[in-house]
Amino acid sequence: MHFGKHPYKPRLHLNECIVQTLESVHDLGINYTGSLNFEEHASSIISKSRRLIGFIMKNFFTTKGKLTLYKICVRPTLEYCSFVFSNMNIADKIRVEDVQRRFARQLLGCNSNLDYTDRCKHLSLEPLWHRRLKHNLIFLYKAIYGLSFLTSCPTITHDPAYRLRNNAYTLLTVKHQKQMRCKFFTVRYSLLWNRLPMPIRNCDTFTRFKKLITLFLDSKELQHYLELPPTDEALYYGPPSI
C-alpha cells in the first residue's frame, strides 16, 4: 500500500513472486486506504450501525429499552478508535453524526419540534463529536503520563524557559507543511490541550482530570475554547477538527 495523494503502484517481487498491492486494508476493526482519510471506515460503521438501529426499532417497543440498546450496541461502533476521526473528512464526520441524529428523531417521533441538540439533552445523550473530544483528551492525558501507549507522544513542558502566562504544562508543537500531517491526532489535540485552563492541564491524578474535563466541556466556556461562533447552530455539527 502506498500512502499519499498521488497513485503509485510499484512492481515488487518476493521470491520471484509479485507482491500484491492493496487499495484498502481492514486491520483491528479499522478500514483505511493510502489517503488516510478513513472514508471507507466511516461508510462501514455507518452501514453496520444503521442495520443495528433498524433491528432495535423493529423488535423493541419501549423508548427506554431502545435507548439502552443504542448505547450498548450502536454507539460503541460509531465511537470505536475515535482518534482516527482527526484524519476523517468533514463530510464523513457529519454522516457519522447523522446516524445518532436520525435515531433521536425516530425515538421522539416526527412530531417533535426539538432540534438535534435539544433532543440529545432530552434523551440524556451527548453529540458524538462532543464525546470524541472528551474521550480523546482523556486518552491524551493517559498517554502523556504513561497510563496508555502512544507511539509519538508529545513532550510536556513542566517548567518552560520563558515564563509566559498560562504557558506551563503545555505540549511542544511542531509546524508541519504537509496538510495530511497537520490532521494527525497528536498534532490537533496538542493544540487543543494547550488551550485548556491551567488547573486542568496540571491535574496530578487521572480521576481528578476526568472530573474537571467533563465539567469544563459541559460548561458555557466550550464554544470559546473551541473558537466557535456564539450561536446554538455552531454546536450542531461541532468544530471540523474534532
PDB file of N, CA and C in Angstrom, residues 97 125-137 214 217-218 235-239 242:
ATOM      1  N   GLU A  97     -22.361  11.489  12.475  1.00  0.00           N
ATOM      2  CA  GLU A  97     -23.240  12.176  13.431  1.00  0.00           C
ATOM      3  C   GLU A  97     -24.701  12.034  13.025  1.00  0.00           C
ATOM      4  N   LEU A 125     -28.384  12.078  25.939  1.00  0.00           N
ATOM      5  CA  LEU A 125     -27.317  11.693  25.018  1.00  0.00           C
ATOM      6  C   LEU A 125     -26.391  12.892  24.814  1.00  0.00           C
ATOM      7  N   GLU A 126     -25.163  12.603  24.480  1.00  0.00           N
ATOM      8  CA  GLU A 126     -24.234  13.652  24.069  1.00  0.00           C
ATOM      9  C   GLU A 126     -24.024  13.552  22.568  1.00  0.00           C
ATOM     10  N   PRO A 127     -23.875  14.673  21.861  1.00  0.00           N
ATOM     11  CA  PRO A 127     -23.476  14.584  20.452  1.00  0.00           C
ATOM     12  C   PRO A 127     -22.190  13.772  20.333  1.00  0.00           C
ATOM     13  N   LEU A 128     -22.065  13.015  19.270  1.00  0.00           N
ATOM     14  CA  LEU A 128     -20.903  12.140  19.116  1.00  0.00           C
ATOM     15  C   LEU A 128     -19.599  12.926  19.077  1.00  0.00           C
ATOM     16  N   TRP A 129     -19.617  14.098  18.443  1.00  0.00           N
ATOM     17  CA  TRP A 129     -18.381  14.882  18.374  1.00  0.00           C
ATOM     18  C   TRP A 129     -17.953  15.355  19.760  1.00  0.00           C
ATOM     19  N   HIS A 130     -18.926  15.617  20.629  1.00  0.00           N
ATOM     20  CA  HIS A 130     -18.629  16.055  21.997  1.00  0.00           C
ATOM     21  C   HIS A 130     -17.981  14.926  22.787  1.00  0.00           C
ATOM     22  N   ARG A 131     -18.484  13.717  22.612  1.00  0.00           N
ATOM     23  CA  ARG A 131     -17.910  12.558  23.293  1.00  0.00           C
ATOM     24  C   ARG A 131     -16.504  12.256  22.763  1.00  0.00           C
ATOM     25  N   ARG A 132     -16.323  12.408  21.444  1.00  0.00           N
ATOM     26  CA  ARG A 132     -14.983  12.180  20.883  1.00  0.00           C
ATOM     27  C   ARG A 132     -13.970  13.151  21.477  1.00  0.00           C
ATOM     28  N   LEU A 133     -14.361  14.407  21.589  1.00  0.00           N
ATOM     29  CA  LEU A 133     -13.476  15.421  22.152  1.00  0.00           C
ATOM     30  C   LEU A 133     -13.075  15.055  23.579  1.00  0.00           C
ATOM     31  N   LYS A 134     -14.041  14.684  24.384  1.00  0.00           N
ATOM     32  CA  LYS A 134     -13.759  14.344  25.780  1.00  0.00           C
ATOM     33  C   LYS A 134     -12.891  13.099  25.888  1.00  0.00           C
ATOM     34  N   HIS A 135     -13.253  12.041  25.168  1.00  0.00           N
ATOM     35  CA  HIS A 135     -12.502  10.787  25.251  1.00  0.00           C
ATOM     36  C   HIS A 135     -11.082  10.941  24.716  1.00  0.00           C
ATOM     37  N   ASN A 136     -10.909  11.725  23.664  1.00  0.00           N
ATOM     38  CA  ASN A 136      -9.568  11.897  23.105  1.00  0.00           C
ATOM     39  C   ASN A 136      -8.669  12.720  24.020  1.00  0.00           C
ATOM     40  N   LEU A 137      -9.219  13.721  24.685  1.00  0.00           N
ATOM     41  CA  LEU A 137      -8.425  14.483  25.647  1.00  0.00           C
ATOM     42  C   LEU A 137      -8.052  13.618  26.849  1.00  0.00           C
ATOM     43  N   THR A 214     -14.690  16.876  32.217  1.00  0.00           N
ATOM     44  CA  THR A 214     -16.120  16.676  31.967  1.00  0.00           C
ATOM     45  C   THR A 214     -16.906  17.933  32.322  1.00  0.00           C
ATOM     46  N   LEU A 217     -16.102  20.767  29.662  1.00  0.00           N
ATOM     47  CA  LEU A 217     -16.717  20.590  28.345  1.00  0.00           C
ATOM     48  C   LEU A 217     -18.236  20.698  28.395  1.00  0.00           C
ATOM     49  N   ASP A 218     -18.814  20.567  29.585  1.00  0.00           N
ATOM     50  CA  ASP A 218     -20.261  20.743  29.737  1.00  0.00           C
ATOM     51  C   ASP A 218     -20.633  22.180  30.097  1.00  0.00           C
ATOM     52  N   LEU A 235     -22.827  24.567  17.618  1.00  0.00           N
ATOM     53  CA  LEU A 235     -22.657  23.300  18.321  1.00  0.00           C
ATOM     54  C   LEU A 235     -23.409  22.161  17.650  1.00  0.00           C
ATOM     55  N   TYR A 236     -24.025  22.422  16.513  1.00  0.00           N
ATOM     56  CA  TYR A 236     -24.836  21.408  15.839  1.00  0.00           C
ATOM     57  C   TYR A 236     -23.958  20.284  15.299  1.00  0.00           C
ATOM     58  N   TYR A 237     -22.952  20.650  14.507  1.00  0.00           N
ATOM     59  CA  TYR A 237     -22.030  19.656  13.960  1.00  0.00           C
ATOM     60  C   TYR A 237     -20.701  19.623  14.698  1.00  0.00           C
ATOM     61  N   GLY A 238     -20.423  20.637  15.496  1.00  0.00           N
ATOM     62  CA  GLY A 238     -19.147  20.689  16.173  1.00  0.00           C
ATOM     63  C   GLY A 238     -18.060  21.251  15.277  1.00  0.00           C
ATOM     64  N   PRO A 239     -16.874  21.488  15.817  1.00  0.00           N
ATOM     65  CA  PRO A 239     -15.774  22.030  15.014  1.00  0.00           C
ATOM     66  C   PRO A 239     -15.270  21.006  14.011  1.00  0.00           C
ATOM     67  N   ILE A 242     -12.680  18.070  15.089  1.00  0.00           N
ATOM     68  CA  ILE A 242     -12.992  17.055  16.101  1.00  0.00           C
ATOM     69  C   ILE A 242     -13.505  15.781  15.439  1.00  0.00           C
TER      70      ILE A 242
END
